[in-house]
Short mmCIF file of C-alpha atoms in Angstrom, two decimals:
data_model
loop_
_atom_site.label_atom_id
_atom_site.label_comp_id
_atom_site.label_asym_id
_atom_site.label_seq_id
_atom_site.Cartn_x
_atom_site.Cartn_y
_atom_site.Cartn_z
CA ILE A 30 14.36 0.91 -24.25
CA LYS A 31 16.11 3.50 -22.09
CA THR A 32 14.08 6.20 -20.32
CA THR A 33 13.93 8.26 -17.19
CA GLY A 34 11.37 7.99 -14.45
CA GLN A 35 10.52 8.84 -10.90
CA ILE A 36 10.08 6.67 -7.83
CA GLU A 37 6.53 6.77 -6.43
CA THR A 38 4.64 5.16 -3.59
CA GLN A 39 1.97 2.70 -4.65
CA PRO A 40 -1.48 4.27 -4.04
CA ASN A 41 -2.70 1.51 -1.75
CA GLN A 42 0.54 1.72 0.31
CA GLN A 43 0.10 5.30 1.50
CA ALA A 44 -2.41 6.35 4.13
CA GLN A 45 -3.36 9.66 5.70
CA VAL A 46 -4.04 9.25 9.43
CA THR A 47 -6.90 11.56 10.41
CA ALA A 48 -8.73 12.61 13.56
CA PRO A 49 -11.96 10.57 13.80
CA ILE A 50 -13.65 13.22 15.93
CA PRO A 51 -13.32 16.93 16.66
CA GLY A 52 -10.91 17.52 19.51
CA THR A 53 -7.36 18.39 20.60
CA VAL A 54 -4.16 16.45 19.99
CA ALA A 55 -3.24 15.13 23.42
CA LYS A 56 -0.41 12.78 22.44
CA LEU A 57 1.71 11.86 19.39
CA LEU A 58 2.94 8.36 20.10
CA VAL A 59 5.26 7.92 17.07
CA LYS A 60 7.87 10.04 15.30
CA PRO A 61 8.64 10.63 11.62
CA GLY A 62 10.80 7.81 10.26
CA GLN A 63 9.50 5.31 12.82
CA ARG A 64 8.17 1.96 11.62
CA VAL A 65 4.64 1.12 12.72
CA LYS A 66 2.34 -1.87 12.35
CA LYS A 67 -1.28 -1.90 11.31
CA GLY A 68 -3.47 -1.30 14.38
CA GLN A 69 -0.67 0.28 16.44
CA ALA A 70 -1.62 3.35 18.50
CA VAL A 71 -0.09 6.47 16.91
CA ALA A 72 -1.93 9.39 18.56
CA VAL A 73 -4.46 10.33 21.25
CA ILE A 74 -7.23 12.91 20.72
CA SER A 75 -9.05 14.58 23.65
CA SER A 76 -12.68 15.11 22.60
CA LEU A 77 -15.01 17.58 24.31
CA GLU A 78 -17.86 16.08 22.28
CA LEU A 79 -17.39 12.66 23.90
CA ILE A 80 -17.25 14.23 27.35
CA GLU A 81 -20.52 16.10 26.71
CA LEU A 82 -22.16 13.01 25.27
CA ARG A 83 -21.23 11.00 28.33
CA VAL A 84 -22.53 13.72 30.74
CA GLU A 85 -25.81 13.90 28.81
CA SER A 86 -26.01 10.13 28.83
CA LEU A 87 -25.55 9.99 32.62
CA ASP A 88 -28.20 12.71 33.10
CA ARG A 89 -30.71 10.81 30.99
CA LEU A 90 -29.89 7.62 32.76
CA THR A 91 -30.46 9.21 36.17
CA GLU A 92 -33.79 10.64 35.06
CA ALA A 93 -34.88 7.35 33.48
CA LYS A 94 -34.01 5.40 36.61
CA ALA A 95 -36.02 7.82 38.74
CA THR A 96 -39.01 7.41 36.46
CA LEU A 97 -38.56 3.67 36.56
CA GLY A 98 -38.51 3.68 40.36
CA GLU A 99 -41.74 5.69 40.49
CA ALA A 100 -43.40 3.39 37.99
CA GLU A 101 -42.38 0.32 39.91
CA ALA A 102 -43.80 1.83 43.13
CA ASN A 103 -47.08 2.60 41.43
CA LEU A 104 -47.14 -0.93 40.10
CA GLU A 105 -46.72 -2.29 43.58
CA LEU A 106 -49.61 -0.12 44.88
CA ALA A 107 -51.81 -1.26 42.02
CA ARG A 108 -51.08 -4.87 42.84
CA GLU A 109 -51.94 -4.33 46.50
CA ASN A 110 -55.16 -2.48 45.62
CA LEU A 111 -56.21 -5.19 43.25
CA GLU A 112 -55.54 -7.83 45.83
CA ARG A 113 -57.64 -5.90 48.40
CA GLN A 114 -60.49 -5.40 46.00
CA ARG A 115 -60.46 -9.04 45.12
CA GLN A 116 -60.62 -9.97 48.81
CA ILE A 117 -63.62 -7.65 49.28
CA ALA A 118 -65.28 -9.07 46.25
CA ALA A 119 -64.71 -12.61 47.48
CA ALA A 120 -66.36 -11.78 50.84
CA GLU A 121 -69.32 -10.23 49.09
CA ILE A 122 -69.62 -13.24 46.84
CA ASP A 123 -69.66 -15.57 49.84
CA GLU A 124 -72.37 -13.53 51.52
CA ALA A 125 -74.43 -13.30 48.34
CA GLU A 126 -74.17 -17.05 47.78
CA THR A 127 -75.36 -17.67 51.36
CA GLN A 128 -78.31 -15.33 50.95
CA LEU A 129 -79.11 -16.95 47.61
CA ALA A 130 -79.13 -20.41 49.18
CA VAL A 131 -81.48 -19.27 51.99
CA ALA A 132 -83.79 -17.48 49.55
CA GLN A 133 -83.85 -20.53 47.29
CA GLU A 134 -84.71 -22.83 50.18
CA GLU A 135 -87.56 -20.59 51.44
CA TYR A 136 -88.99 -20.18 47.93
CA ASP A 137 -88.99 -23.91 47.30
CA LYS A 138 -90.79 -24.53 50.59
CA ASP A 139 -93.37 -21.75 50.03
CA LEU A 140 -93.97 -22.93 46.49
CA ALA A 141 -94.77 -26.48 47.69
CA LEU A 142 -97.14 -25.19 50.36
CA ALA A 143 -98.87 -22.87 47.92
CA ILE A 144 -99.47 -25.76 45.54
CA GLU A 145 -101.07 -27.76 48.39
CA GLY A 146 -103.17 -24.70 49.29
CA ALA A 147 -101.63 -24.48 52.70
CA LEU A 148 -99.99 -21.11 52.01
CA ALA A 149 -101.34 -17.95 50.53
CA ARG A 150 -100.19 -17.19 47.01
CA ARG A 151 -99.10 -13.69 48.02
CA GLN A 152 -96.57 -15.10 50.53
CA MET A 153 -95.15 -17.46 47.95
CA LEU A 154 -94.57 -14.50 45.55
CA GLU A 155 -92.71 -12.64 48.28
CA SER A 156 -90.33 -15.60 48.64
CA LYS A 157 -89.82 -15.60 44.90
CA THR A 158 -88.92 -11.88 44.96
CA LYS A 159 -86.35 -12.45 47.69
CA LEU A 160 -84.78 -15.25 45.60
CA ALA A 161 -84.42 -12.92 42.60
CA GLU A 162 -82.80 -10.26 44.78
CA ALA A 163 -80.30 -12.81 46.14
CA LYS A 164 -79.33 -13.80 42.54
CA THR A 165 -78.84 -10.17 41.58
CA LEU A 166 -76.67 -9.56 44.63
CA LEU A 167 -74.46 -12.56 43.72
CA LYS A 168 -74.13 -11.41 40.16
CA ARG A 169 -73.11 -7.93 41.33
CA ALA A 170 -70.53 -9.42 43.64
CA PHE A 171 -68.84 -11.28 40.74
CA SER A 172 -68.69 -8.15 38.61
CA ARG A 173 -67.60 -5.71 41.32
CA ARG A 174 -66.49 -2.40 39.66
CA GLU A 175 -63.72 -1.68 42.11
CA VAL A 176 -61.94 -4.93 41.08
CA LEU A 177 -62.17 -4.03 37.45
CA GLU A 178 -60.73 -0.61 38.10
CA ALA A 179 -57.91 -2.09 40.19
CA GLU A 180 -57.05 -4.51 37.37
CA ALA A 181 -56.98 -1.65 34.85
CA GLU A 182 -54.73 0.37 37.18
CA LEU A 183 -52.36 -2.57 37.46
CA LYS A 184 -52.06 -2.82 33.70
CA ARG A 185 -51.28 0.90 33.44
CA ALA A 186 -48.60 0.55 36.10
CA GLN A 187 -47.03 -2.36 34.32
CA THR A 188 -46.92 -0.38 31.05
CA ALA A 189 -45.27 2.53 32.84
CA VAL A 190 -42.58 0.29 34.27
CA LYS A 191 -41.85 -1.16 30.89
CA ALA A 192 -41.51 2.30 29.36
CA ALA A 193 -39.23 3.46 32.14
CA LYS A 194 -36.94 0.45 31.65
CA SER A 195 -36.76 1.21 27.94
CA ARG A 196 -35.76 4.83 28.68
CA VAL A 197 -33.00 3.57 30.97
CA GLN A 198 -31.68 1.31 28.21
CA LEU A 199 -31.86 4.12 25.65
CA SER A 200 -30.37 6.79 27.88
CA ASP A 201 -26.78 5.99 26.76
CA THR A 202 -27.58 4.80 23.21
CA THR A 203 -26.17 7.95 21.61
CA TYR A 204 -22.99 7.69 23.62
CA LYS A 205 -22.51 3.98 22.87
CA THR A 206 -23.23 4.50 19.15
CA ARG A 207 -20.52 7.16 19.01
CA LEU A 208 -18.11 4.84 20.72
CA GLU A 209 -18.88 2.10 18.21
CA GLN A 210 -18.24 4.58 15.37
CA LEU A 211 -14.82 5.21 16.94
CA SER A 212 -14.19 1.41 17.03
CA ASN A 213 -14.47 1.51 20.85
CA SER A 214 -11.07 3.28 21.04
CA ALA A 215 -12.34 5.98 23.49
CA ASN A 216 -12.38 5.94 27.28
CA GLU A 217 -14.61 7.58 29.88
CA GLN A 218 -12.34 10.63 30.01
CA GLY A 219 -13.11 11.47 26.38
CA LYS A 220 -9.70 10.30 25.08
CA VAL A 221 -9.70 8.67 21.64
CA THR A 222 -6.75 6.48 20.60
CA VAL A 223 -5.98 6.74 16.86
CA LEU A 224 -4.66 3.52 15.26
CA ALA A 225 -2.38 3.05 12.23
CA PRO A 226 -4.48 1.99 9.19
CA ILE A 227 -1.53 0.23 7.48
CA SER A 228 1.96 -1.02 8.31
CA GLY A 229 4.79 1.24 7.18
CA THR A 230 6.92 4.23 8.05
CA VAL A 231 5.68 7.55 9.47
CA ALA A 232 6.59 10.00 6.70
CA GLN A 233 5.70 13.23 8.47
CA TRP A 234 3.48 14.89 11.06
CA GLN A 235 0.82 17.34 9.90
CA VAL A 236 0.00 18.53 13.47
CA SER A 237 1.65 19.49 16.70
CA LEU A 238 0.71 18.75 20.30
CA GLY A 239 -2.21 20.81 21.54
CA GLU A 240 -3.54 21.57 18.06
CA SER A 241 -7.34 21.42 17.81
CA PHE A 242 -9.79 20.31 15.11
CA GLU A 243 -13.28 21.73 14.83
CA ASP A 244 -14.36 18.92 12.55
CA ALA A 245 -13.52 15.26 12.13
CA GLY A 246 -11.04 14.36 9.40
CA GLY A 247 -8.16 16.63 10.32
CA GLN A 248 -4.85 15.19 9.07
CA LEU A 249 -2.49 13.94 11.82
CA MET A 250 0.28 12.18 9.91
CA THR A 251 1.17 10.23 6.77
CA ILE A 252 2.19 6.59 6.82
CA VAL A 253 3.98 5.10 3.78
CA ASN A 254 4.84 1.49 3.08
CA ASN A 255 7.84 1.48 0.71
CA ASN A 256 8.60 -2.21 0.83
CA GLN A 257 7.39 -2.15 -2.75
CA VAL A 258 7.39 0.97 -4.93
CA TRP A 259 6.61 2.11 -8.42
CA ALA A 260 8.89 3.71 -10.95
CA THR A 261 6.77 5.72 -13.38
CA ALA A 262 8.28 6.56 -16.78
CA ASN A 263 6.89 7.93 -20.04
CA ILE A 264 7.25 5.83 -23.18
CA TYR A 265 6.89 7.36 -26.61
CA GLU A 266 3.94 6.15 -28.67
CA LYS A 267 6.29 4.78 -31.38
CA ASP A 268 7.94 2.46 -28.83
CA LEU A 269 4.77 1.39 -27.08
CA TYR A 270 4.36 -1.80 -29.06
CA LYS A 271 7.66 -3.06 -27.66
CA VAL A 272 6.56 -2.72 -24.03
CA LYS A 273 4.52 -5.50 -22.36
CA ILE A 274 3.32 -6.32 -18.88
CA GLY A 275 5.82 -8.48 -17.03
CA GLN A 276 8.94 -7.38 -18.92
CA LYS A 277 12.11 -7.10 -16.89
CA VAL A 278 13.35 -3.63 -16.03
CA ARG A 279 16.74 -2.57 -14.68
CA LEU A 280 16.90 0.69 -12.79
CA GLU A 281 19.69 2.95 -11.52
CA VAL A 282 19.53 6.02 -9.31
CA SER A 283 22.28 8.62 -9.36
CA SER A 284 22.05 9.13 -5.60
CA LEU A 285 22.76 5.39 -5.12
CA PRO A 286 25.90 4.83 -7.20
CA ASN A 287 27.08 1.32 -8.11
CA GLN A 288 23.66 -0.12 -7.27
CA THR A 289 21.20 -1.67 -9.72
CA PHE A 290 17.58 -2.51 -8.98
CA THR A 291 15.38 -4.85 -10.97
CA GLY A 292 11.61 -4.89 -11.41
CA GLN A 293 8.77 -5.67 -13.78
CA VAL A 294 6.41 -3.65 -15.92
CA SER A 295 3.18 -3.83 -13.94
CA GLN A 296 0.92 -1.22 -15.54
CA ILE A 297 0.64 0.53 -18.91
CA ASP A 298 -1.77 3.44 -19.07
CA PRO A 299 -4.47 3.03 -21.75
CA ILE A 300 -4.38 6.66 -22.92
CA VAL A 301 -1.72 8.46 -25.01
CA ALA A 302 -1.09 12.08 -23.96
CA GLY A 303 -2.33 14.38 -26.74
CA GLN A 304 0.61 16.74 -27.19
CA THR A 305 3.60 14.79 -25.93
CA ARG A 306 2.46 11.45 -27.42
CA VAL A 307 3.74 9.52 -24.45
CA VAL A 308 2.20 6.82 -22.30
CA PRO A 309 2.96 6.46 -18.58
CA VAL A 310 4.36 3.02 -17.71
CA ARG A 311 4.71 1.86 -14.12
CA VAL A 312 7.34 -0.58 -12.97
CA ARG A 313 6.91 -2.54 -9.72
CA LEU A 314 10.10 -2.73 -7.64
CA ASP A 315 10.76 -4.63 -4.42
CA ASN A 316 12.32 -2.23 -1.89
CA PRO A 317 12.77 -4.16 1.39
CA GLY A 318 15.58 -1.97 2.60
CA GLY A 319 13.76 1.26 1.77
CA GLN A 320 16.68 2.60 -0.28
CA LEU A 321 14.41 3.85 -3.05
CA LYS A 322 12.67 6.96 -1.84
CA PRO A 323 9.54 8.50 -3.45
CA GLY A 324 10.54 11.44 -5.59
CA MET A 325 13.93 10.04 -6.65
CA PHE A 326 14.74 10.28 -10.32
CA ALA A 327 15.90 7.08 -11.98
CA GLN A 328 17.30 5.73 -15.23
CA LEU A 329 15.32 2.76 -16.53
CA LYS A 330 16.18 0.11 -19.07
CA ILE A 331 13.21 -1.95 -20.23
CA PHE A 332 14.24 -5.27 -21.73
CA THR A 333 11.99 -5.77 -24.72
CA ASP A 334 11.74 -8.86 -26.92
CA LYS A 335 15.08 -10.41 -27.91
CA THR A 336 16.51 -9.71 -31.34
CA ASN A 337 19.11 -11.37 -33.53
CA VAL A 338 20.75 -8.07 -34.54
CA ALA A 339 24.52 -8.16 -33.80
CA THR A 340 25.87 -5.40 -31.56
CA LEU A 341 29.46 -4.23 -31.62
CA ALA A 342 30.70 -3.41 -28.11
CA ILE A 343 33.98 -2.42 -26.43
CA PRO A 344 35.07 -1.76 -22.84
CA GLN A 345 34.37 1.76 -21.64
CA ASP A 346 37.91 1.93 -20.28
CA ALA A 347 39.19 1.98 -23.88
CA LEU A 348 37.50 5.34 -24.59
CA VAL A 349 39.39 8.62 -24.61
CA ASP A 350 37.51 11.90 -24.28
CA ALA A 351 39.13 14.37 -26.63
CA ASN A 352 37.36 17.70 -26.38
CA GLY A 353 33.97 16.06 -26.34
CA LYS A 354 34.84 13.44 -28.93
CA GLN A 355 35.05 9.76 -28.03
CA LEU A 356 38.20 8.15 -29.40
CA VAL A 357 39.94 4.80 -29.27
CA TYR A 358 43.41 3.90 -30.45
CA VAL A 359 43.36 1.30 -33.22
CA GLU A 360 46.40 -0.74 -34.32
CA ASN A 361 47.52 0.44 -37.76
CA GLY A 362 50.59 -1.59 -38.57
CA GLN A 363 53.10 -3.13 -36.19
CA ASN A 364 53.62 -1.01 -33.10
CA PHE A 365 51.64 1.91 -34.57
CA TYR A 366 48.23 3.09 -33.25
CA GLU A 367 45.99 5.85 -34.48
CA PRO A 368 42.98 7.55 -32.86
CA VAL A 369 39.55 6.86 -34.36
CA GLU A 370 36.43 8.80 -33.48
CA LEU A 371 33.43 6.65 -32.53
CA ALA A 372 29.66 7.02 -32.59
CA LEU A 373 28.43 5.34 -29.40
CA GLY A 374 25.12 3.77 -28.44
CA SER A 375 23.74 2.09 -25.31
CA THR A 376 25.83 1.03 -22.34
CA PHE A 377 25.60 -2.20 -20.43
CA GLY A 378 27.75 -2.61 -17.40
CA ASP A 379 31.37 -1.97 -18.46
CA LEU A 380 30.55 -2.26 -22.18
CA VAL A 381 29.44 0.40 -24.59
CA GLU A 382 27.83 -0.11 -28.00
CA VAL A 383 29.73 1.16 -31.06
CA LYS A 384 27.42 2.31 -33.81
CA ASN A 385 30.14 3.65 -36.16
CA GLY A 386 33.94 3.84 -36.31
CA LEU A 387 35.01 0.22 -35.64
CA PHE A 388 34.60 -3.12 -37.27
CA GLU A 389 34.83 -6.65 -36.02
CA GLY A 390 38.45 -7.69 -35.90
CA ASP A 391 39.90 -4.26 -35.12
CA GLN A 392 42.53 -4.23 -32.42
CA ILE A 393 42.27 -1.40 -29.94
CA VAL A 394 44.13 -0.24 -26.83
CA ALA A 395 42.01 -1.50 -23.96
CA GLN A 396 43.67 0.62 -21.25
CA GLY A 397 46.12 3.49 -21.30
CA GLY A 398 44.66 5.32 -24.31
CA VAL A 399 44.74 8.54 -22.28
CA MET A 400 48.57 8.22 -22.11
CA LEU A 401 48.78 7.81 -25.85
CA TYR A 402 46.51 10.81 -26.33
CA ALA A 403 48.68 12.91 -24.01
CA GLN A 404 51.77 11.86 -25.94
CA SER A 405 50.12 12.86 -29.25
CA LEU A 406 49.39 16.31 -27.79
CA ARG A 407 53.11 16.64 -26.99
CA GLY A 408 53.97 15.74 -30.56
CA GLY A 409 54.30 11.99 -30.34
CA SER A 410 57.50 9.97 -29.79
CA LYS A 411 60.92 10.64 -31.20
CA ALA A 412 60.08 8.40 -34.10
CA ASP A 413 58.78 9.85 -37.29
CA HIS A 414 55.12 10.88 -37.36
CA HIS A 415 53.21 10.34 -40.54
CA GLU A 416 49.66 9.94 -41.76
CA HIS A 417 48.09 6.57 -42.54
CA ASP A 418 44.81 5.71 -44.09
CA HIS A 419 42.84 3.38 -41.87
CA GLU A 420 40.36 1.56 -44.07
CA HIS A 421 37.80 -1.04 -43.02
CA ASP A 422 35.31 -2.81 -45.22
CA GLN A 423 32.02 -4.16 -43.84
CA GLU A 424 29.04 -5.11 -46.01
CA GLY A 425 30.52 -3.35 -48.95
CA HIS A 426 31.06 0.04 -47.17
CA ASN A 427 34.42 1.75 -46.53
CA HIS A 428 35.48 3.80 -43.51
CA GLN A 429 38.58 5.97 -43.59
CA ALA A 430 40.16 7.72 -40.58
CA THR A 431 43.41 9.68 -40.77
CA SER A 432 45.29 10.53 -37.61
CA THR A 433 48.69 10.68 -36.01
CA ASN A 434 50.36 7.28 -35.56
CA LEU A 435 52.19 6.53 -32.33
CA ASN A 436 55.17 4.21 -32.26
CA VAL A 437 54.60 2.19 -29.13
CA ALA A 438 58.01 0.63 -29.43
CA SER A 439 59.50 4.01 -28.57
CA LEU A 440 57.68 4.10 -25.21
CA PRO A 441 59.34 2.77 -22.04
CA TRP A 442 58.24 -0.70 -21.11
CA TRP A 443 56.73 0.46 -17.82
CA TRP A 444 54.52 2.88 -19.80
CA VAL A 445 53.41 0.48 -22.50
CA PHE A 446 52.80 -2.60 -20.37
CA PRO A 447 50.23 -1.13 -17.98
CA VAL A 448 48.13 -0.17 -20.98
CA GLY A 449 46.98 -3.74 -20.92
CA GLY A 450 47.84 -4.47 -24.52
CA VAL A 451 45.16 -4.39 -27.16
CA ILE A 452 41.91 -6.27 -27.65
CA THR A 453 39.73 -6.87 -30.64
CA ALA A 454 36.38 -5.10 -30.82
CA GLY A 455 33.99 -8.01 -31.27
CA ALA A 456 30.45 -8.30 -32.56
CA PHE A 457 28.18 -10.01 -30.03
CA MET A 458 24.96 -11.70 -31.14
CA VAL A 459 22.37 -10.10 -28.96
CA GLY A 460 19.70 -12.38 -27.59
CA ARG A 461 21.61 -15.64 -28.11
CA ARG A 462 23.42 -15.60 -24.80
CA THR A 463 21.59 -16.75 -21.68
CA ALA A 464 22.65 -16.20 -18.13
CA SER A 465 24.22 -19.65 -17.92
CA GLN A 466 26.03 -19.27 -21.23
CA SER A 467 27.48 -15.76 -20.75
CA ARG A 468 31.26 -15.64 -20.35
CA PRO A 469 34.12 -13.33 -21.41
CA ALA A 470 35.33 -13.74 -24.95
CA PRO A 471 38.66 -15.60 -25.34
CA ILE A 472 41.93 -13.68 -25.64
CA GLU A 473 44.98 -14.81 -27.55
CA ILE A 474 48.13 -13.04 -26.37
CA SER A 475 51.45 -12.87 -28.13
CA ASP A 476 54.30 -11.27 -26.24
CA GLU A 477 57.01 -9.79 -28.49
CA PRO A 478 60.06 -7.91 -27.20
CA THR A 479 60.65 -4.83 -29.39
CA ASN A 480 63.71 -2.60 -28.96
CA ASN A 481 64.07 -3.91 -25.43
CA ASN A 482 60.52 -2.79 -24.67
CA TYR A 483 57.59 -5.07 -23.89
CA HIS A 484 54.47 -5.01 -26.07
CA SER A 485 51.35 -7.13 -25.44
CA THR A 486 48.58 -7.77 -27.94
CA ALA A 487 45.25 -9.47 -27.45
CA ASP A 488 42.58 -10.82 -29.74
CA VAL A 489 38.92 -11.08 -28.75
CA LYS A 490 36.58 -13.57 -30.42
CA ALA A 491 32.82 -13.58 -29.90
CA ASN A 492 31.00 -16.31 -27.93
CA GLY A 493 34.11 -18.06 -26.61
CA GLN A 494 35.83 -18.56 -23.29
CA SER A 495 38.90 -16.59 -22.20
CA ASN A 496 42.22 -18.42 -22.16
CA ALA A 497 44.22 -15.31 -21.28
CA ASP A 498 45.81 -14.50 -17.97
CA GLY A 499 44.10 -12.34 -15.40
CA TYR A 500 45.15 -8.81 -16.46
CA LEU A 501 43.78 -8.70 -19.96
CA ASP A 502 40.89 -11.00 -19.20
CA SER A 503 39.61 -8.64 -16.52
CA ALA A 504 39.41 -5.84 -19.11
CA ILE A 505 36.76 -7.65 -21.13
CA PRO A 506 33.26 -7.70 -19.60
CA ASN A 507 30.30 -9.80 -20.72
CA SER A 508 28.51 -8.94 -23.90
CA PHE A 509 24.99 -7.45 -24.05
CA ALA A 510 22.33 -9.91 -22.93
CA ASN A 511 19.44 -8.08 -24.60
CA LYS A 512 18.93 -5.30 -27.11
CA GLN A 513 17.92 -2.22 -25.10
#
């Protein structure tokens, strides 16, 4: 199947490099056409936002550190106060314990005397009261209020220090978070280095130095990787059944003459366009040298399934363009050749398919037909000109072509010989030949001197090997490998 298409970049091989933050373009580190690698620095953005975030972060950090210092000082005072209150409480406890011991001893002695009747009961009760007072004093010493208050103050100071430390840690959180969002590609001066997201070639700049962006996402440049490209072509619905994923495709571009590229069908769209009844087909092509550029128009030949239909083909050099008509000169009797108009089909290399006008076994002028055509326009040779019927039968059908006959024998030998003689238009069985089997068809040459002139003839047979010498053999290219 022959069609036209356009070279395109694969979607995942094209990337827009954008500014990750509002700012001003400070540097463009690469130029259009330059190759870059993924992760390579391509631009530098100066961001006022980052500078402001850093200043705010430093201010908060300074304030948080001051608060922390004050809290730590208060904590130290609370510790000292608690220690002092505990020392006072310890002294009071010691004194209360001493008084309690004395009161206990006096009460025990007075109680014994009172039991013996040696001491008045009233005096014994006074000793008992003193003992109770001593116990109360000791209990009060253990639960001294000042100590409890000092302990509470210490806890408050410790909490304040913890909160101050947390504020110090959080003072630059916003700034650090922004840096992480930028993949840590920013420095303290607010400069952000932009990295290439893919490997490829810088296609174009979208900015200039000093240009500013109010928002993130401003386009800086486009990077394209054309080591592998697509050729997108439209296939008519009626031919869609012939096209399959993986089929070989041969591609030519007019701007790259004498070059042929090969690829594979990689994607067939699932939807048929409503009005045009075509389906986009994408062909994957390796393009290591970058010769194929996106936007180029191309001629594609999709090699569909092989067929056993025979194809008649002749060298393109045998064709003569006569006012828009394609002619060849066919042998019609010894030393006489007449022009026959052809209906042509597909081309393959140096060969062209003949749909109508020739039959297998016809002998044609392989080269020099233009000279014969020029001679016919001048009225032919000095020999008589007459009309001949050129009839060919194939599958029960007749073809008749009437034209002026040229007597080659009347031409000088140096005119006739360079024509390259004649070859037979052969039918080639398409699909039977493989790459290892393809070879030029054999040529049988008979050289006959006629009227002191030299006349060469050649005969081409299908699927054989040439036994001719170099001149005529080079005029016969390989047959079609596949039906296109």
